[in-house]
XYZ file of C-alpha atoms in Angstrom:
759
model
C -23.714 4.542 -33.755
C -25.734 7.784 -34.202
C -25.281 9.876 -31.101
C -27.283 12.956 -31.869
C -30.465 11.651 -30.217
C -28.642 10.346 -27.210
C -26.769 13.716 -26.804
C -30.131 15.508 -27.039
C -31.621 13.238 -24.367
C -28.675 13.822 -22.090
C -28.915 17.576 -22.601
C -32.633 17.565 -21.919
C -32.056 15.503 -18.797
C -29.381 17.932 -17.602
C -31.621 20.887 -18.175
C -34.337 19.231 -16.091
C -31.900 18.645 -13.265
C -30.663 22.207 -13.609
C -34.189 23.502 -13.190
C -34.650 21.372 -10.130
C -31.438 22.755 -8.739
C -32.557 26.328 -9.353
C -35.717 25.588 -7.480
C -33.654 24.335 -4.631
C -31.028 27.056 -4.735
C -31.690 30.602 -5.853
C -29.252 32.064 -8.287
C -26.117 33.543 -6.666
C -24.944 37.084 -6.983
C -21.495 37.991 -8.035
C -20.247 37.905 -4.459
C -21.325 34.272 -4.119
C -24.301 34.964 -1.922
C -27.296 32.627 -2.074
C -30.646 31.886 -0.400
C -32.310 28.562 0.160
C -36.051 28.185 -0.205
C -37.068 25.280 2.090
C -40.377 24.762 0.314
C -38.522 24.154 -2.910
C -36.537 21.186 -1.660
C -37.165 18.207 -3.941
C -35.635 14.816 -4.371
C -35.102 13.550 -7.964
C -34.345 9.911 -8.513
C -32.995 8.981 -11.969
C -32.545 5.422 -13.119
C -29.868 4.839 -15.725
C -30.819 1.633 -17.542
C -27.436 1.192 -19.171
C -25.642 1.589 -15.777
C -28.074 -0.961 -14.244
C -27.460 -3.470 -17.043
C -23.673 -3.044 -16.755
C -23.887 -3.740 -13.074
C -26.143 -6.765 -13.422
C -24.078 -8.327 -16.183
C -20.881 -7.584 -14.265
C -22.326 -9.028 -11.069
C -23.503 -12.189 -12.734
C -20.184 -12.766 -14.410
C -18.340 -12.356 -11.127
C -20.676 -14.376 -8.907
C -20.926 -17.303 -11.444
C -19.237 -20.258 -9.632
C -17.677 -17.797 -7.183
C -16.756 -20.609 -4.833
C -14.600 -22.264 -7.515
C -11.841 -23.159 -7.576
C -12.014 -24.238 -3.959
C -8.368 -23.644 -3.555
C -6.095 -20.810 -2.443
C -5.534 -18.648 -5.434
C -2.478 -16.369 -5.621
C -2.519 -13.578 -3.029
C -5.459 -15.150 -1.213
C -2.630 -16.797 0.606
C -1.789 -13.496 2.264
C -5.104 -11.703 2.513
C -6.842 -14.848 3.760
C -4.372 -15.088 6.572
C -5.154 -11.502 7.515
C -8.847 -12.116 7.536
C -8.249 -15.141 9.757
C -6.251 -13.008 12.086
C -9.072 -10.543 12.349
C -11.333 -13.414 13.405
C -8.772 -14.385 16.151
C -7.981 -10.718 16.917
C -4.280 -11.403 16.361
C -2.122 -8.481 15.407
C -0.532 -8.616 11.931
C 1.661 -6.268 9.976
C 0.964 -5.263 6.373
C 2.516 -2.349 4.483
C -0.816 -1.400 3.140
C -3.762 0.062 5.139
C -6.365 -2.378 6.534
C -9.713 -1.234 5.078
C -9.974 -3.796 2.388
C -9.156 -6.663 4.828
C -11.638 -5.241 7.286
C -14.504 -5.242 4.755
C -13.832 -8.830 3.807
C -13.399 -9.794 7.410
C -16.806 -8.202 8.281
C -18.625 -10.355 5.659
C -16.570 -13.451 6.643
C -17.639 -12.929 10.294
C -21.305 -12.672 9.323
C -20.907 -15.897 7.276
C -19.555 -17.752 10.314
C -15.814 -17.941 9.356
C -13.907 -18.735 12.568
C -10.389 -18.082 11.257
C -9.082 -21.547 12.165
C -8.188 -22.394 8.511
C -4.469 -21.922 7.903
C -3.737 -20.349 4.455
C -0.560 -22.311 4.162
C 0.192 -22.486 0.417
C -1.215 -21.555 -2.960
C -3.263 -24.409 -4.369
C -4.283 -25.816 -0.939
C -7.885 -26.821 -0.921
C -10.513 -25.128 1.225
C -12.356 -27.412 3.655
C -16.138 -27.723 3.090
C -16.941 -25.595 6.122
C -15.090 -22.514 4.787
C -17.538 -19.878 3.354
C -15.292 -19.213 0.465
C -18.063 -17.390 -1.544
C -18.547 -15.037 1.295
C -14.831 -14.254 1.557
C -14.796 -13.422 -2.185
C -18.062 -11.472 -2.191
C -16.858 -8.000 -1.444
C -14.212 -7.966 -4.277
C -16.856 -9.448 -6.633
C -19.465 -6.791 -5.846
C -16.838 -4.046 -5.983
C -15.722 -5.265 -9.401
C -19.266 -5.187 -10.690
C -19.881 -1.618 -9.339
C -16.781 -0.371 -11.193
C -18.654 -0.796 -14.511
C -21.534 1.669 -13.831
C -19.149 4.013 -12.112
C -16.902 4.216 -15.211
C -20.047 4.713 -17.329
C -21.137 7.747 -15.230
C -17.650 9.204 -15.353
C -17.905 9.316 -19.104
C -21.318 11.081 -18.761
C -19.865 13.656 -16.409
C -17.084 14.378 -18.874
C -19.839 15.298 -21.424
C -20.036 12.096 -23.496
C -23.139 10.367 -24.679
C -24.813 7.414 -23.123
C -23.521 5.183 -25.897
C -19.927 6.191 -25.209
C -20.416 5.517 -21.519
C -21.842 2.117 -22.458
C -18.874 1.551 -24.687
C -16.475 2.229 -21.844
C -18.384 -0.122 -19.627
C -18.377 -2.777 -22.279
C -14.625 -2.602 -22.599
C -14.259 -3.183 -18.826
C -17.013 -5.780 -18.737
C -15.203 -7.857 -21.472
C -11.737 -7.542 -20.005
C -10.459 -10.803 -18.561
C -8.009 -9.220 -16.159
C -10.668 -7.210 -14.342
C -12.930 -10.238 -14.187
C -10.161 -12.445 -12.769
C -9.025 -9.888 -10.217
C -12.660 -9.453 -9.003
C -13.314 -13.132 -8.230
C -10.820 -13.742 -5.449
C -9.766 -12.331 -2.051
C -7.834 -9.461 -3.596
C -7.668 -5.746 -2.878
C -7.684 -4.113 -6.345
C -11.452 -4.185 -6.948
C -12.127 -2.178 -3.778
C -9.218 0.174 -4.514
C -10.507 0.807 -8.033
C -14.090 1.266 -6.921
C -13.349 3.817 -4.196
C -10.933 5.701 -6.363
C -13.347 5.944 -9.343
C -16.208 6.985 -7.023
C -13.951 9.688 -5.647
C -13.173 10.887 -9.247
C -16.937 10.779 -10.160
C -17.710 12.899 -7.088
C -15.068 15.471 -8.061
C -16.496 15.724 -11.551
C -20.020 16.212 -10.180
C -18.668 18.805 -7.754
C -17.145 20.774 -10.643
C -20.494 21.119 -12.322
C -21.926 22.904 -9.298
C -19.698 25.984 -9.943
C -22.817 28.070 -10.137
C -24.262 26.733 -6.848
C -21.472 27.282 -4.331
C -21.998 26.294 -0.706
C -25.341 24.611 -1.606
C -26.274 21.291 -0.083
C -25.255 19.513 -3.296
C -21.961 21.384 -3.352
C -20.973 20.266 0.137
C -22.323 16.807 -0.431
C -20.273 16.036 -3.531
C -17.144 17.623 -2.082
C -17.502 15.562 1.104
C -18.165 12.398 -0.893
C -15.092 13.065 -2.996
C -12.861 13.431 0.091
C -14.489 10.365 1.670
C -14.210 7.910 -1.345
C -10.660 9.047 -2.223
C -9.566 8.472 1.389
C -11.209 5.056 1.374
C -9.224 4.184 -1.677
C -6.007 5.200 0.162
C -7.167 3.150 3.112
C -7.337 -0.001 0.945
C -3.866 0.512 -0.703
C -1.535 3.558 -0.573
C -1.436 3.448 -4.359
C -4.893 5.027 -4.094
C -2.947 8.163 -3.309
C -2.310 8.546 -7.029
C -5.978 9.024 -7.783
C -6.148 11.367 -4.737
C -3.334 13.415 -6.277
C -5.160 13.508 -9.652
C -8.360 14.780 -8.026
C -6.558 17.426 -5.990
C -5.105 18.621 -9.365
C -8.569 18.795 -10.875
C -9.944 20.767 -7.934
C -6.979 23.089 -8.010
C -7.453 23.811 -11.705
C -11.231 24.398 -11.055
C -10.379 26.957 -8.391
C -7.706 28.517 -10.582
C -10.376 29.153 -13.247
C -12.526 30.778 -10.565
C -9.726 33.199 -9.710
C -9.750 34.401 -13.327
C -13.350 35.575 -13.012
C -13.091 39.287 -12.066
C -16.765 39.371 -11.282
C -16.228 37.296 -8.180
C -15.196 39.160 -5.005
C -12.161 38.280 -2.941
C -14.150 37.263 0.113
C -16.150 34.802 -1.891
C -12.991 33.202 -3.430
C -11.498 33.044 0.087
C -14.560 31.222 1.449
C -14.423 28.796 -1.531
C -10.729 28.019 -0.782
C -11.274 27.616 2.932
C -14.307 25.395 2.371
C -12.430 23.073 0.056
C -9.423 22.949 2.338
C -11.517 22.234 5.412
C -13.359 19.366 3.749
C -10.119 17.830 2.375
C -8.351 18.202 5.731
C -11.051 17.090 8.145
C -12.729 14.293 6.334
C -9.606 12.340 5.146
C -8.002 12.692 8.540
C -11.100 11.473 10.299
C -11.648 8.526 7.927
C -8.055 7.419 7.977
C -7.852 7.580 11.765
C -11.196 5.720 12.116
C -9.960 2.830 9.960
C -6.772 2.455 12.056
C -8.738 2.927 15.317
C -10.863 -0.114 14.466
C -7.753 -1.981 13.255
C -5.712 -1.452 16.432
C -8.585 -2.022 18.822
C -9.672 -5.225 17.186
C -6.142 -6.721 16.882
C -5.135 -6.744 20.569
C -3.563 -10.188 20.766
C 0.090 -11.032 20.085
C 0.933 -12.876 16.891
C 3.735 -13.783 14.513
C 4.287 -10.288 13.262
C 4.866 -8.674 16.631
C 8.655 -8.635 16.468
C 8.726 -6.022 13.746
C 7.175 -3.541 16.306
C 8.957 -2.009 19.244
C 9.066 -3.638 22.673
C 6.523 -1.065 24.038
C 4.036 -2.013 21.248
C 4.556 -5.713 21.834
C 4.029 -5.187 25.532
C 0.573 -3.669 24.796
C -0.662 -6.898 23.155
C -2.159 -9.810 25.095
C -0.428 -13.116 25.237
C 2.978 -12.397 23.817
C 5.749 -10.257 25.042
C 3.106 -8.465 27.108
C 4.285 -6.167 29.936
C 7.729 -7.201 30.811
C 7.639 -4.506 33.456
C 4.897 -6.400 35.332
C 6.625 -8.239 38.121
C 9.979 -6.748 37.106
C 11.761 -3.504 37.881
C 10.960 -0.464 35.762
C 14.048 1.656 36.535
C 17.358 0.535 34.926
C 20.029 0.735 37.648
C 23.551 -0.345 38.552
C 23.340 -4.106 38.608
C 20.389 -4.394 36.156
C 20.326 -7.369 33.868
C 18.992 -6.202 30.536
C 18.466 -7.196 26.884
C 18.972 -4.287 24.482
C 16.755 -4.348 21.390
C 17.371 -2.478 18.131
C 14.258 -0.191 18.343
C 13.614 0.686 14.723
C 13.788 -1.467 11.582
C 14.767 -5.078 11.744
C 14.189 -6.563 15.211
C 17.369 -7.864 16.767
C 19.150 -7.861 20.180
C 22.619 -6.788 21.221
C 24.506 -10.040 21.479
C 27.931 -11.517 22.221
C 29.356 -15.004 22.469
C 32.583 -16.711 23.278
C 34.105 -16.264 19.857
C 36.579 -13.644 18.542
C 37.013 -11.703 15.316
C 39.388 -13.381 12.840
C 42.868 -12.028 12.927
C 42.535 -11.017 9.282
C 39.395 -10.438 7.173
C 38.911 -11.677 3.543
C 40.220 -8.304 2.255
C 43.468 -8.755 4.269
C 42.573 -6.039 6.847
C 43.513 -6.846 10.433
C 41.042 -6.900 13.299
C 41.370 -6.460 17.030
C 40.863 -10.190 17.558
C 38.563 -9.191 20.408
C 35.305 -10.986 21.425
C 32.610 -10.674 18.814
C 29.607 -8.352 19.418
C 26.633 -8.760 17.070
C 22.911 -8.179 16.756
C 21.053 -11.403 16.899
C 17.473 -11.855 15.593
C 16.494 -14.528 18.172
C 16.040 -14.556 21.969
C 19.074 -16.097 23.505
C 20.813 -16.147 26.874
C 23.776 -14.419 25.237
C 21.634 -11.373 24.672
C 21.858 -10.485 28.378
C 24.030 -7.626 29.720
C 24.711 -6.168 33.176
C 24.669 -2.390 33.714
C 27.539 -1.299 35.819
C 28.817 2.051 37.154
C 32.518 2.422 36.209
C 33.501 3.298 39.816
C 31.927 0.240 41.364
C 33.301 -3.292 41.275
C 30.211 -5.163 42.440
C 27.376 -5.847 39.932
C 24.604 -6.327 42.509
C 21.652 -3.863 42.823
C 21.878 -1.948 46.091
C 19.247 -0.504 48.296
C 18.143 2.188 47.569
C 18.277 1.523 43.851
C 21.070 3.433 42.063
C 19.041 4.355 38.963
C 20.775 5.356 35.726
C 19.773 8.724 34.368
C 20.162 10.643 31.101
C 23.806 11.613 30.687
C 25.221 9.038 33.023
C 28.368 7.051 31.981
C 28.100 3.290 32.364
C 29.726 0.051 31.390
C 27.819 -2.910 29.841
C 29.205 -6.299 31.006
C 28.251 -9.377 28.991
C 26.352 -11.618 31.385
C 27.791 -14.999 30.336
C 31.372 -14.066 29.530
C 31.789 -11.132 31.956
C 33.550 -9.030 29.394
C 32.679 -5.361 28.894
C 31.274 -3.812 25.761
C 34.096 -1.963 24.021
C 35.018 0.008 20.962
C 38.237 1.399 19.556
C 39.918 2.791 16.489
C 39.744 -0.389 14.468
C 37.716 -0.657 11.263
C 34.596 -2.737 11.481
C 34.448 -6.083 9.658
C 31.731 -5.297 7.060
C 31.627 -1.475 7.359
C 35.300 -0.267 7.270
C 34.197 3.367 7.543
C 32.800 2.598 11.044
C 34.560 1.480 14.239
C 34.470 -2.115 15.415
C 32.535 -3.014 18.503
C 33.783 -5.896 20.693
C 33.835 -7.222 24.251
C 37.300 -6.392 25.631
C 39.891 -9.152 26.162
C 43.098 -8.083 27.868
C 45.812 -9.601 25.690
C 48.472 -7.586 27.614
C 49.200 -5.583 24.492
C 49.136 -1.880 23.758
C 45.365 -1.782 23.227
C 43.745 -0.455 26.443
C 40.100 -0.931 27.243
C 37.731 1.775 25.976
C 34.504 0.559 27.518
C 32.706 3.638 28.783
C 29.303 4.574 27.312
C 27.093 7.571 27.891
C 23.356 7.079 28.105
C 21.290 9.582 26.126
C 17.476 9.170 26.522
C 15.968 10.323 23.267
C 12.382 10.533 24.498
C 13.320 12.128 27.799
C 10.338 14.476 27.649
C 7.945 11.517 27.715
C 9.623 9.064 30.100
C 11.731 11.378 32.292
C 15.394 11.526 32.974
C 15.510 7.991 34.586
C 16.264 5.146 32.157
C 13.132 2.943 32.012
C 12.721 -0.493 30.546
C 10.559 -0.828 27.521
C 9.565 2.889 27.127
C 12.924 4.684 27.099
C 14.653 4.986 23.722
C 18.311 5.436 24.349
C 21.411 6.189 22.367
C 24.707 4.770 23.773
C 27.548 7.081 22.935
C 31.133 5.806 23.187
C 32.880 8.214 25.546
C 36.390 7.931 23.993
C 35.377 8.582 20.432
C 31.992 10.196 20.716
C 30.405 7.673 18.317
C 27.093 5.985 18.837
C 26.404 2.236 19.020
C 24.771 1.297 15.761
C 23.099 -1.628 14.019
C 24.685 -1.553 10.531
C 22.270 -3.945 8.940
C 25.036 -5.973 7.282
C 25.322 -9.726 7.758
C 28.545 -11.292 8.962
C 30.088 -14.278 7.181
C 30.524 -17.861 8.569
C 32.943 -16.754 11.268
C 30.173 -14.495 12.688
C 27.530 -17.159 12.456
C 25.682 -15.054 9.871
C 24.497 -12.668 12.621
C 24.242 -8.882 12.015
C 27.081 -6.446 12.467
C 27.263 -3.825 15.262
C 29.510 -0.788 14.847
C 29.874 2.732 16.093
C 29.096 5.744 13.972
C 30.098 9.352 14.228
C 26.647 10.402 12.845
C 24.710 10.111 16.120
C 21.182 11.019 15.164
C 19.815 8.157 13.055
C 17.251 5.341 13.579
C 19.836 2.588 13.663
C 21.526 4.115 16.798
C 18.347 3.817 18.867
C 18.047 1.009 21.393
C 15.647 0.144 24.233
C 15.741 -2.239 27.192
C 13.239 -5.104 26.513
C 13.742 -7.701 29.264
C 14.959 -6.522 32.621
C 15.635 -7.850 36.121
C 17.884 -6.943 39.045
C 21.083 -8.900 39.787
C 20.947 -10.543 43.241
C 23.921 -12.831 43.238
C 27.657 -11.907 43.615
C 28.926 -15.222 42.270
C 29.346 -15.595 38.557
C 27.746 -19.107 38.350
C 24.779 -17.818 40.346
C 24.422 -14.890 37.983
C 24.492 -17.247 34.974
C 21.620 -19.301 36.482
C 19.698 -15.994 37.021
C 20.274 -15.094 33.399
C 19.010 -18.461 32.055
C 15.942 -18.265 34.247
C 15.294 -14.701 33.278
C 13.775 -15.978 30.061
C 10.815 -17.423 32.063
C 8.928 -14.290 33.070
C 5.229 -13.946 33.743
C 3.706 -11.515 31.242
C 0.420 -9.542 31.135
C -0.684 -6.661 28.939
C 0.152 -3.078 29.548
C -1.510 0.099 28.274
C -0.317 2.049 25.252
C -2.400 4.869 23.859
C -3.941 4.760 20.409
C -1.758 7.612 19.275
C 1.425 5.792 20.386
C 0.434 2.693 18.522
C -0.902 4.532 15.513
C 2.220 6.701 15.040
C 4.557 3.703 15.449
C 2.561 1.611 13.015
C 2.622 4.465 10.413
C 6.356 4.689 10.789
C 6.842 0.983 10.271
C 4.488 0.918 7.281
C 6.262 3.727 5.576
C 9.799 2.830 6.285
C 9.982 -0.925 6.896
C 10.798 -2.990 3.892
C 9.222 -6.465 4.181
C 9.569 -7.186 0.494
C 10.656 -10.862 0.236
C 9.795 -11.762 -3.330
C 12.680 -11.293 -5.726
C 12.982 -12.238 -9.378
C 9.583 -13.987 -9.439
C 9.085 -15.839 -12.695
C 5.772 -14.040 -13.221
C 6.918 -10.554 -12.221
C 6.998 -8.010 -15.057
C 8.327 -4.606 -15.995
C 6.092 -1.533 -16.541
C 7.300 -1.492 -20.169
C 5.677 -4.834 -20.652
C 2.277 -3.896 -19.334
C 0.652 -1.711 -22.088
C 0.873 -4.475 -24.695
C 0.254 -7.431 -22.299
C 3.615 -9.081 -22.757
C 3.101 -11.520 -19.862
C 0.482 -12.497 -17.349
C 0.537 -14.034 -13.911
C -0.251 -17.668 -13.030
C -2.748 -17.558 -10.126
C -3.680 -21.201 -9.751
C -3.512 -24.563 -11.512
C -5.494 -27.694 -10.767
C -3.677 -30.766 -9.506
C -5.916 -33.064 -11.571
C -5.968 -31.287 -14.903
C -4.686 -28.208 -16.763
C -7.605 -26.103 -15.483
C -6.027 -22.870 -14.287
C -6.508 -19.197 -13.365
C -4.138 -16.951 -15.202
C -4.231 -13.083 -15.047
C -4.412 -11.941 -18.680
C -6.266 -8.960 -20.041
C -8.324 -8.928 -23.223
C -5.533 -8.420 -25.623
C -7.741 -6.620 -28.224
C -8.915 -4.080 -25.523
C -5.399 -3.572 -24.155
C -3.731 -3.077 -27.544
C -6.525 -0.902 -28.781
C -6.369 1.278 -25.612
C -2.593 1.570 -25.912
C -3.074 2.709 -29.498
C -5.774 5.114 -28.197
C -3.178 6.780 -25.923
C -0.983 7.336 -28.977
C -3.889 8.518 -31.130
C -5.249 11.001 -28.600
C -1.705 12.290 -27.939
C -1.136 12.772 -31.698
C -4.449 14.574 -32.215
C -3.721 16.782 -29.172
C -0.325 17.788 -30.617
C -1.919 18.398 -34.044
C -4.666 20.602 -32.694
C -2.270 22.640 -30.466
C 0.089 23.274 -33.306
C -2.845 24.228 -35.579
C -4.236 26.608 -33.013
C -0.863 28.159 -32.557
C -1.129 28.992 -36.337
C -4.615 30.496 -35.599
C -6.306 27.533 -37.327
C -9.215 26.431 -35.050
C -10.257 23.043 -36.519
C -12.712 22.342 -33.696
C -15.670 24.295 -32.332
C -15.106 25.714 -28.864
C -17.483 23.168 -27.237
C -15.718 20.158 -28.818
C -12.303 21.635 -28.132
C -13.077 22.211 -24.473
C -14.322 18.591 -24.127
C -11.286 17.300 -25.907
C -8.950 19.154 -23.538
C -10.955 18.052 -20.490
C -10.590 14.407 -21.234
C -6.870 14.952 -21.508
C -6.765 16.757 -18.142
C -8.644 13.897 -16.503
C -8.072 10.641 -18.451
C -4.673 11.076 -20.026
C -3.328 12.731 -16.896
C -4.963 9.916 -14.864
C -3.193 7.303 -16.983
C 0.227 8.949 -16.690
C -0.156 9.566 -12.938
C -1.080 5.898 -12.365
C 1.559 4.487 -14.734
C 4.772 6.483 -14.620
C 5.487 6.192 -10.891
C 6.045 2.406 -11.261
C 9.226 3.121 -13.189
C 10.715 4.633 -10.015
C 9.637 1.762 -7.691
C 12.419 -0.591 -6.504
C 10.165 -3.627 -5.813
C 8.761 -6.760 -7.467
C 5.927 -5.761 -9.793
C 3.140 -7.786 -11.390
C 0.645 -7.198 -14.087
C -2.152 -6.330 -11.604
C -0.276 -3.182 -10.576
C -1.171 -1.819 -14.024
C -4.988 -2.106 -13.561
C -5.591 1.434 -12.149
C -3.812 2.927 -15.077
C -5.538 0.523 -17.447
C -8.981 1.855 -16.394
C -8.018 5.350 -17.437
C -6.639 4.312 -20.818
C -9.787 2.261 -21.538
C -11.946 5.282 -20.741
C -9.731 7.455 -22.912
C -10.174 4.893 -25.710
C -13.960 5.229 -25.550
C -13.669 9.021 -25.494
C -11.369 8.991 -28.513
C -13.735 6.805 -30.454
C -16.619 9.261 -29.998
C -14.388 12.193 -30.891
C -13.384 10.590 -34.155
C -16.968 9.676 -34.932
C -18.124 13.225 -34.358
C -15.297 14.547 -36.590
C -16.357 12.213 -39.428
C -20.120 12.738 -39.151
C -20.518 16.398 -38.203
C -17.321 18.396 -38.571
C -15.858 16.909 -41.759
C -19.305 15.918 -43.155
C -18.069 12.432 -44.206
C -21.377 10.779 -43.430
C -20.651 7.666 -45.626
C -17.340 7.200 -43.882
C -19.079 7.635 -40.567
C -21.462 4.755 -41.439
C -18.462 2.576 -42.338
C -16.849 3.651 -39.083
C -19.953 2.393 -37.264
C -19.753 -1.010 -38.959
C -16.065 -1.200 -38.113
C -16.760 -0.376 -34.478
C -19.482 -2.997 -34.319
C -17.187 -5.654 -35.823
C -14.507 -4.641 -33.387
C -16.785 -5.084 -30.447
C -17.710 -8.572 -31.674
C -14.013 -9.522 -31.816
C -13.536 -8.156 -28.267
C -16.447 -10.259 -27.029
C -15.118 -13.355 -28.822
C -11.658 -12.936 -27.343
C -13.211 -12.477 -23.897
C -15.214 -15.674 -24.253
C -12.225 -17.612 -25.443
C -10.003 -16.533 -22.547
C -12.692 -16.649 -19.860
C -11.623 -20.228 -19.054
C -8.493 -18.626 -17.536
C -10.601 -16.230 -15.379
C -12.904 -18.962 -13.901
C -10.536 -21.952 -13.695
C -13.460 -24.375 -13.829
C -12.798 -25.935 -17.203
C -10.379 -28.860 -17.629
C -8.021 -28.058 -20.452
C -6.156 -30.366 -22.729
C -2.608 -29.658 -23.958
C -4.079 -28.469 -27.261
C -6.460 -26.164 -25.393
C -3.673 -24.495 -23.430
C -1.463 -24.192 -26.496
C -4.309 -22.563 -28.396
C -4.537 -19.908 -25.737
C -0.808 -19.092 -25.894
C -1.068 -16.306 -28.369
C 2.280 -14.913 -27.396
C 5.417 -16.767 -26.657
C 5.872 -14.841 -23.398
C 2.514 -16.013 -21.936
C 3.725 -18.752 -19.620
C 0.561 -20.771 -19.309
C 1.040 -23.919 -17.172
C 1.221 -27.377 -18.724
C 1.997 -29.703 -15.877
C 0.784 -32.962 -17.323
C -0.264 -34.361 -20.664
C -4.045 -34.483 -20.415
C -6.204 -35.249 -23.494
C -9.981 -34.583 -23.308
């Protein structure tokens, strides 16, 4: 594993490139000035054979039997549905940005996928007409491109070609990365864009002596673009973005320490970096969502999580309730009130009362229940009434309700008014109960006056409008706002959601909007009931909503809506279990045999890389303590390189790993893959560092030779383990009970044995 020659070749190659750069950009003065010679512009194309081989081997391993198994594998259930919705242009909601789904959908469209297939359950078979290989192509190619990208990152950090090849080999022979790259999953694209962004940042750093050159701008722009694309696949890509911002900040901090550079030059450097990292990420992020929102313009099953205005902008669903219906809410309006933010539900009442006493022995008002109901129902209808008018019929001209007006809300079916009073709510005792008032002829007078406060008055005006106006209903007697508490009522409340009043007015759960709306025409109660029932049948067409309105609402929902439904999954895992591969994830199992796809890393690589984290950290501590004692064990060049890999690779590992300890959600092994990439690269870097110490610094040449033999044997073991567990990555091999048990190297690896099959 002699690296002198390879380092010399790399050095010579870098000197050649530097000369070419100097021909393209004349040397700067201390103020940062430069001149470009147009005649010296040259294009150099370099072919890295190791990188090409890594890509080709990786691509072959991922494309091999890519259409097998012909069944839905793990999260293909979700992402396949999203791709199908792109084909049908049906709006869907996902808490992650849409770029990864868009790329897969683009290839699926070119392959003739029509989106008719329903991704109903894991293990369901794909029909013969589904281009499953095309659907899995983008993740597979992305997974293959990760290998040469990792190789070049090692080169940019100053390591030899052999160390770059070693890092690529580790990733090539890791079963988890292979498995994750063979199905309709997002991690390969996330990792590729993130690593390309990191590579671009490292290349940009090396152009410190060529500021504002074409290459300087190019690599800075590519860094901003790739890092944003990673974020546009999954928000977890923001961790790599944060790492790279830190690297760029440290690079600029070092520039500030150079007293030869003038202040104007440093200011231009700062403004140039800020401009690129503000303009390009914003443009890329907006472009991704612009495509997303313009393609998905039809109503679908996820609409209800969005506001009424958003739903009304989609074709074929709730579209444009205001079309054919009144826009202005007035005295005599029949309305449904929707909780605007968070969980979709409608203000509701029914002919049932609160129990006299709750389970904790507290007494209630025994008034008519008011709840928030998650389904459309005739009991969701209310009539708006002026307190000083007895009729509930819309007059001519229309008596429109405005911001600050006091109203009553009369339940359409029971004709009882929305009420609140100084009685503790059923599930939220610190809040007031909300009811529909029943006159029991006792000392509890009606308190049924509500003040209308239009929150977005500057956008919709002072008049209360259906759909667009967001309102807060403030109880006049107590100055508390009508609020969706989010708590579920017990059996006596039919498991609907609690509605209360809260003295803290300004919060999302106190915001409501009118969704369905019509004017009351009949005086008679029975006629009004017939109107309310028929009000469900309304002709609907699409209305306009600007891109910015839809974009901002979608961002709010993605950041603050919790759609997590998986709890205590048998294959979920804790971050403490990831470094040593305590458990994997069952992705798929055949119905005819024990052939299965199971996410497991190469245990030799993972354990070695985890040990590499410890070894590098121990060496770093030792060197720092020695230097504190004025003992410089390493030459300056090797020391600088050792520190740089800590700043990039160790910091990258910690940034991508530690945040998961703070996440309150169900986690799986694949969440560890971004961090795992960094620890694998750090392992390769540590191997070279130890080799250089043995061969050159400590002069233990014999031990260095033994070290080479050990490394070669270690690589053979890694390859053997990869081959043995590859059956769990491809899922094409029928396994007997003995085969499965022979792969269960740890008791916590829950491989599936669903029938006794002997082969």
